[in-house]
């Protein structure tokens, strides 16, 4: 089984910006999502973006005046984030997001884990541990935001084949294979080369998280939780520490 880090390194990171529709479209979507969240952030507030990728949320947050710590296991995506964040207060950290406490030097006002990143964690226990750690680090009024795909109800038959993106020279299709607690995501990439089409397949495991379970866990850790519709059909939970 390919690990998440290997899957990104070998398969997804080199095409991630393309998959997200290009820099301009992705940053526009990230900006719209940050604006919709309307986080109560003062100038210079510290925000952690866990699994930040190339920064589609980190960059809009920094443009709004936050000081962002962007943590990710993909060196390539963090390199891209550094390149495009030119001069903005975004510090990139190559580490496991579960170790985010190592990188806190000031109390954060918000912690974000967006874009289906939380489903990449190895187990439900790890997800619960992340929620507990976030509740420990956030002050009263601090916000923890997670957005993720609800894989709890399995797609069946042809629905399991999902066209992610395509153009004249590249086609990315995902195939979902359900297991009791996780889903194997097979990313099938066709790329046109001078000598014809080449196919690359890689898969990794994502958790089938139930939004209801996460809401209960967040509430038990002292958060008031709002459930919203996130980007691209994702569930977004906005949890405020009381
Ligand atoms: C689906 S992408 C989402 C990226 C970004 N948050 C967004 O909304 O565009 C998931 C990201 O999480 C990172 N990631 C996955 N597991 C991680 C972990 N345990 N620690 C840190 N980063 C992780 C991947 O490298 C990838 O950049």
CSV table of C-alpha atoms and ligand atoms in Angstrom, one decimal:
chain,number,residue,atom,x,y,z
A,1,UNK,CA,0.0,0.0,0.0
A,2,UNK,CA,1.4,3.4,-1.0
A,3,UNK,CA,1.5,5.8,2.0
A,4,UNK,CA,-0.2,9.2,1.7
A,5,UNK,CA,3.1,10.9,1.6
A,6,UNK,CA,4.4,8.7,-1.2
A,7,UNK,CA,1.2,9.1,-3.2
A,8,UNK,CA,1.5,12.8,-3.1
A,9,UNK,CA,5.2,12.8,-3.8
A,10,UNK,CA,5.1,10.4,-6.8
A,11,UNK,CA,1.6,11.0,-8.2
A,12,UNK,CA,-0.5,14.0,-7.0
A,13,UNK,CA,1.9,16.8,-6.1
A,14,UNK,CA,3.3,17.3,-9.6
A,15,UNK,CA,-0.2,17.8,-11.0
A,16,UNK,CA,-2.0,19.2,-7.9
A,17,UNK,CA,-2.2,22.8,-9.1
A,18,UNK,CA,-3.5,21.6,-12.5
A,19,UNK,CA,-6.0,19.3,-10.7
A,20,UNK,CA,-7.2,22.3,-8.7
A,21,UNK,CA,-7.9,24.3,-11.8
A,22,UNK,CA,-4.7,26.3,-11.9
A,23,UNK,CA,-3.4,28.9,-9.4
A,24,UNK,CA,-5.8,31.7,-10.2
A,25,UNK,CA,-9.0,29.7,-10.0
A,26,UNK,CA,-7.8,27.8,-6.9
A,27,UNK,CA,-6.8,31.0,-5.0
A,28,UNK,CA,-10.1,32.6,-6.0
A,29,UNK,CA,-12.0,29.6,-4.6
A,30,UNK,CA,-9.9,29.6,-1.5
A,31,UNK,CA,-10.4,33.3,-1.0
A,32,UNK,CA,-14.2,32.9,-1.4
A,33,UNK,CA,-14.1,30.1,1.2
A,34,UNK,CA,-12.1,32.2,3.7
A,35,UNK,CA,-14.4,35.1,3.2
A,36,UNK,CA,-17.5,32.9,3.7
A,37,UNK,CA,-16.0,31.7,7.0
A,38,UNK,CA,-15.6,35.3,8.2
A,39,UNK,CA,-13.2,34.3,11.0
A,40,UNK,CA,-12.9,36.8,13.8
A,41,UNK,CA,-9.2,37.5,13.2
A,42,UNK,CA,-7.3,40.5,14.3
A,43,UNK,CA,-4.3,41.9,12.4
A,44,UNK,CA,-1.3,39.6,12.9
A,45,UNK,CA,-3.5,36.8,14.4
A,46,UNK,CA,-1.7,33.4,14.3
A,47,UNK,CA,-3.4,30.7,12.1
A,48,UNK,CA,-2.4,27.2,11.6
A,49,UNK,CA,-3.2,25.6,8.2
A,50,UNK,CA,-2.9,21.8,8.6
A,51,UNK,CA,-2.3,20.0,5.4
A,52,UNK,CA,-2.0,23.3,3.6
A,53,UNK,CA,-1.0,22.0,0.2
A,54,UNK,CA,0.1,24.8,-2.1
A,55,UNK,CA,-1.8,27.3,0.1
A,56,UNK,CA,-5.2,27.9,-1.4
A,57,UNK,CA,-6.4,28.9,2.1
A,58,UNK,CA,-3.0,30.0,3.6
A,59,UNK,CA,-2.5,32.7,1.0
A,60,UNK,CA,-5.9,34.3,1.4
A,61,UNK,CA,-5.6,34.2,5.1
A,62,UNK,CA,-2.2,35.9,5.0
A,63,UNK,CA,-3.6,38.5,2.6
A,64,UNK,CA,-6.2,39.3,5.2
A,65,UNK,CA,-3.5,40.0,7.7
A,66,UNK,CA,-3.0,36.7,9.5
A,67,UNK,CA,0.4,35.2,10.2
A,68,UNK,CA,0.1,31.6,8.9
A,69,UNK,CA,1.9,28.5,9.7
A,70,UNK,CA,1.3,26.1,6.8
A,71,UNK,CA,2.1,22.5,7.7
A,72,UNK,CA,2.3,19.7,5.1
A,73,UNK,CA,4.1,16.4,4.5
A,74,UNK,CA,4.6,17.3,0.8
A,75,UNK,CA,7.9,19.1,0.2
A,76,UNK,CA,6.9,19.8,-3.4
A,77,UNK,CA,3.6,21.5,-2.5
A,78,UNK,CA,5.2,23.5,0.2
A,79,UNK,CA,7.9,24.7,-2.2
A,80,UNK,CA,5.1,25.8,-4.5
A,81,UNK,CA,3.5,27.6,-1.6
A,82,UNK,CA,6.7,29.4,-0.8
A,83,UNK,CA,7.1,30.5,-4.4
A,84,UNK,CA,3.6,31.9,-4.8
A,85,UNK,CA,3.2,33.5,-1.3
A,86,UNK,CA,6.0,36.0,-2.2
A,87,UNK,CA,6.4,38.3,0.8
A,88,UNK,CA,3.3,37.3,2.7
A,89,UNK,CA,3.6,36.1,6.3
A,90,UNK,CA,3.4,32.4,5.6
A,91,UNK,CA,5.8,30.0,7.3
A,92,UNK,CA,6.0,26.6,5.7
A,93,UNK,CA,6.7,23.5,7.8
A,94,UNK,CA,7.3,20.1,6.5
A,95,UNK,CA,5.9,17.8,9.1
A,96,UNK,CA,3.0,15.6,10.0
A,97,UNK,CA,0.0,17.7,10.9
A,98,UNK,CA,-0.6,15.6,14.0
A,99,UNK,CA,2.6,17.1,15.4
A,100,UNK,CA,1.4,20.7,14.9
A,101,UNK,CA,2.0,21.6,18.5
A,102,UNK,CA,5.8,21.4,17.9
A,103,UNK,CA,5.4,24.5,15.7
A,104,UNK,CA,3.3,26.8,17.9
A,105,UNK,CA,5.2,29.7,19.4
A,106,UNK,CA,2.2,31.9,20.0
A,107,UNK,CA,-1.4,31.0,20.9
A,108,UNK,CA,-3.3,30.5,17.6
A,109,UNK,CA,-6.6,32.2,16.9
A,110,UNK,CA,-7.7,29.6,14.4
A,111,UNK,CA,-6.7,26.1,13.3
A,112,UNK,CA,-7.8,25.0,9.8
A,113,UNK,CA,-7.7,21.5,8.3
A,114,UNK,CA,-9.4,22.0,4.9
A,115,UNK,CA,-10.0,20.4,1.6
A,116,UNK,CA,-10.5,16.8,2.7
A,117,UNK,CA,-7.1,16.6,4.5
A,118,UNK,CA,-8.5,15.1,7.7
A,119,UNK,CA,-9.6,12.0,5.9
A,120,UNK,CA,-5.9,11.3,5.1
A,121,UNK,CA,-5.2,10.6,8.7
A,122,UNK,CA,-4.4,7.0,9.6
A,123,UNK,CA,-7.4,6.2,11.9
A,124,UNK,CA,-10.4,7.6,13.6
A,125,UNK,CA,-8.4,7.6,16.8
A,126,UNK,CA,-5.9,10.0,15.1
A,127,UNK,CA,-8.8,12.2,14.0
A,128,UNK,CA,-10.1,12.3,17.6
A,129,UNK,CA,-6.7,13.0,18.9
A,130,UNK,CA,-6.3,16.0,16.5
A,131,UNK,CA,-9.6,17.4,17.8
A,132,UNK,CA,-8.4,17.0,21.4
A,133,UNK,CA,-5.1,18.7,20.6
A,134,UNK,CA,-6.9,21.6,18.8
A,135,UNK,CA,-9.2,22.1,21.8
A,136,UNK,CA,-6.1,22.3,24.1
A,137,UNK,CA,-4.3,24.9,22.0
A,138,UNK,CA,-7.2,27.2,21.0
A,139,UNK,CA,-8.2,30.0,23.5
A,140,UNK,CA,-11.9,30.7,24.2
A,141,UNK,CA,-13.4,32.2,21.0
A,142,UNK,CA,-10.7,30.4,18.9
A,143,UNK,CA,-12.0,28.5,15.8
A,144,UNK,CA,-11.2,25.1,14.5
A,145,UNK,CA,-12.4,24.5,10.9
A,146,UNK,CA,-12.5,21.1,9.1
A,147,UNK,CA,-13.8,20.4,5.6
A,148,UNK,CA,-14.0,17.0,4.2
A,149,UNK,CA,-15.8,14.6,1.9
A,150,UNK,CA,-18.5,12.4,3.5
A,151,UNK,CA,-17.6,8.9,2.3
A,152,UNK,CA,-19.8,7.3,5.0
A,153,UNK,CA,-22.5,6.4,2.4
A,154,UNK,CA,-20.8,4.4,-0.3
A,155,UNK,CA,-21.2,5.2,-4.0
A,156,UNK,CA,-22.1,2.2,-6.0
A,157,UNK,CA,-21.5,0.9,-9.5
A,158,UNK,CA,-20.5,3.5,-12.1
A,159,UNK,CA,-20.8,6.3,-9.5
A,160,UNK,CA,-17.5,5.1,-8.1
A,161,UNK,CA,-15.7,6.4,-11.2
A,162,UNK,CA,-15.2,10.1,-10.7
A,163,UNK,CA,-13.8,12.3,-13.5
A,164,UNK,CA,-11.5,14.7,-11.6
A,165,UNK,CA,-10.2,16.9,-14.4
A,166,UNK,CA,-9.2,16.6,-18.0
A,167,UNK,CA,-7.8,18.7,-20.9
A,168,UNK,CA,-6.1,17.9,-24.3
A,169,UNK,CA,-3.0,16.4,-22.7
A,170,UNK,CA,-4.1,15.0,-19.3
A,171,UNK,CA,-7.0,13.1,-17.8
A,172,UNK,CA,-7.4,12.3,-14.1
A,173,UNK,CA,-10.0,9.9,-13.0
A,174,UNK,CA,-10.6,8.6,-9.4
A,175,UNK,CA,-12.0,5.1,-8.6
A,176,UNK,CA,-13.3,4.5,-5.1
A,177,UNK,CA,-13.1,1.1,-3.5
A,178,UNK,CA,-14.9,0.9,-0.2
A,179,UNK,CA,-13.7,-0.9,2.9
A,180,UNK,CA,-15.7,-0.9,6.2
A,181,UNK,CA,-13.8,2.1,7.7
A,182,UNK,CA,-11.9,3.5,4.8
A,183,UNK,CA,-12.0,4.0,1.1
A,184,UNK,CA,-9.2,3.2,-1.3
A,185,UNK,CA,-8.8,6.1,-3.7
A,186,UNK,CA,-7.3,5.0,-7.0
A,187,UNK,CA,-6.0,7.9,-9.0
A,188,UNK,CA,-5.7,7.0,-12.7
A,189,UNK,CA,-3.7,9.5,-14.6
A,190,UNK,CA,-3.4,9.5,-18.4
A,191,UNK,CA,-0.8,12.0,-19.9
A,192,UNK,CA,-0.1,12.6,-23.5
A,193,UNK,CA,3.7,12.4,-24.3
A,194,UNK,CA,5.4,12.9,-27.7
A,195,UNK,CA,5.2,9.1,-28.2
A,196,UNK,CA,1.5,8.8,-27.2
A,197,UNK,CA,-0.6,8.4,-24.1
A,198,UNK,CA,1.0,7.1,-20.8
A,199,UNK,CA,-1.0,5.8,-17.9
A,200,UNK,CA,0.0,5.9,-14.2
A,201,UNK,CA,-2.1,4.4,-11.4
A,202,UNK,CA,-1.6,4.9,-7.7
A,203,UNK,CA,-3.9,4.5,-4.7
A,204,UNK,CA,-4.1,5.5,-1.1
A,205,UNK,CA,-6.4,5.1,1.8
A,206,UNK,CA,-8.9,7.7,3.1
A,207,UNK,CA,-11.1,7.5,6.2
A,208,UNK,CA,-14.9,7.3,5.9
A,209,UNK,CA,-15.7,9.9,8.5
A,210,UNK,CA,-19.2,10.5,9.6
A,211,UNK,CA,-20.0,14.2,10.1
A,212,UNK,CA,-22.3,13.3,13.0
A,213,UNK,CA,-19.4,11.5,14.9
A,214,UNK,CA,-17.1,14.4,14.4
A,215,UNK,CA,-19.7,16.9,15.6
A,216,UNK,CA,-20.2,14.8,18.8
A,217,UNK,CA,-16.5,14.6,19.4
A,218,UNK,CA,-16.0,18.4,18.8
A,219,UNK,CA,-18.8,19.1,21.3
A,220,UNK,CA,-17.4,16.8,23.9
A,221,UNK,CA,-14.1,18.8,23.6
A,222,UNK,CA,-15.9,22.0,24.4
A,223,UNK,CA,-16.6,23.4,20.9
A,224,UNK,CA,-19.9,25.0,19.7
A,225,UNK,CA,-20.2,23.5,16.2
A,226,UNK,CA,-21.8,24.8,13.0
A,227,UNK,CA,-22.2,22.5,10.0
A,228,UNK,CA,-22.1,24.2,6.6
A,229,UNK,CA,-21.9,23.2,2.9
A,230,UNK,CA,-18.2,23.5,1.9
A,231,UNK,CA,-16.5,23.7,-1.5
A,232,UNK,CA,-17.1,21.0,-4.1
A,233,UNK,CA,-19.7,19.1,-2.1
A,234,UNK,CA,-17.6,18.9,1.1
A,235,UNK,CA,-19.0,19.1,4.6
A,236,UNK,CA,-17.5,22.0,6.6
A,237,UNK,CA,-17.6,22.1,10.4
A,238,UNK,CA,-16.8,25.4,12.1
A,239,UNK,CA,-16.1,24.8,15.7
A,240,UNK,CA,-15.7,27.6,18.2
A,241,UNK,CA,-14.0,27.1,21.5
A,242,UNK,CA,-16.1,28.2,24.4
B,1,LIG,C1,-6.5,17.1,-0.4
B,1,LIG,S1,-5.0,18.0,-0.1
B,1,LIG,C2,-5.7,19.6,0.5
B,1,LIG,C3,-4.7,20.7,0.5
B,1,LIG,C4,-5.3,22.0,1.0
B,1,LIG,N1,-5.7,22.0,2.4
B,1,LIG,C5,-6.4,22.5,0.1
B,1,LIG,O1,-7.5,22.7,0.6
B,1,LIG,O2,-6.1,22.7,-1.1
B,1,LIG,C6,-4.4,17.2,1.3
B,1,LIG,C7,-3.0,17.8,1.8
B,1,LIG,O3,-2.7,17.2,3.0
B,1,LIG,C8,-1.4,16.8,3.1
B,1,LIG,N2,-1.3,15.8,4.1
B,1,LIG,C9,-1.9,14.5,4.1
B,1,LIG,N3,-1.7,13.9,5.2
B,1,LIG,C10,-0.9,14.7,6.0
B,1,LIG,C11,-0.3,14.6,7.3
B,1,LIG,N4,-0.5,13.6,8.1
B,1,LIG,N5,0.4,15.7,7.8
B,1,LIG,C12,0.6,16.8,7.0
B,1,LIG,N6,0.1,16.9,5.7
B,1,LIG,C13,-0.7,15.9,5.3
B,1,LIG,C14,-1.1,16.4,1.6
B,1,LIG,O4,0.3,16.4,1.3
B,1,LIG,C15,-1.9,17.4,0.8
B,1,LIG,O5,-1.1,18.6,0.6
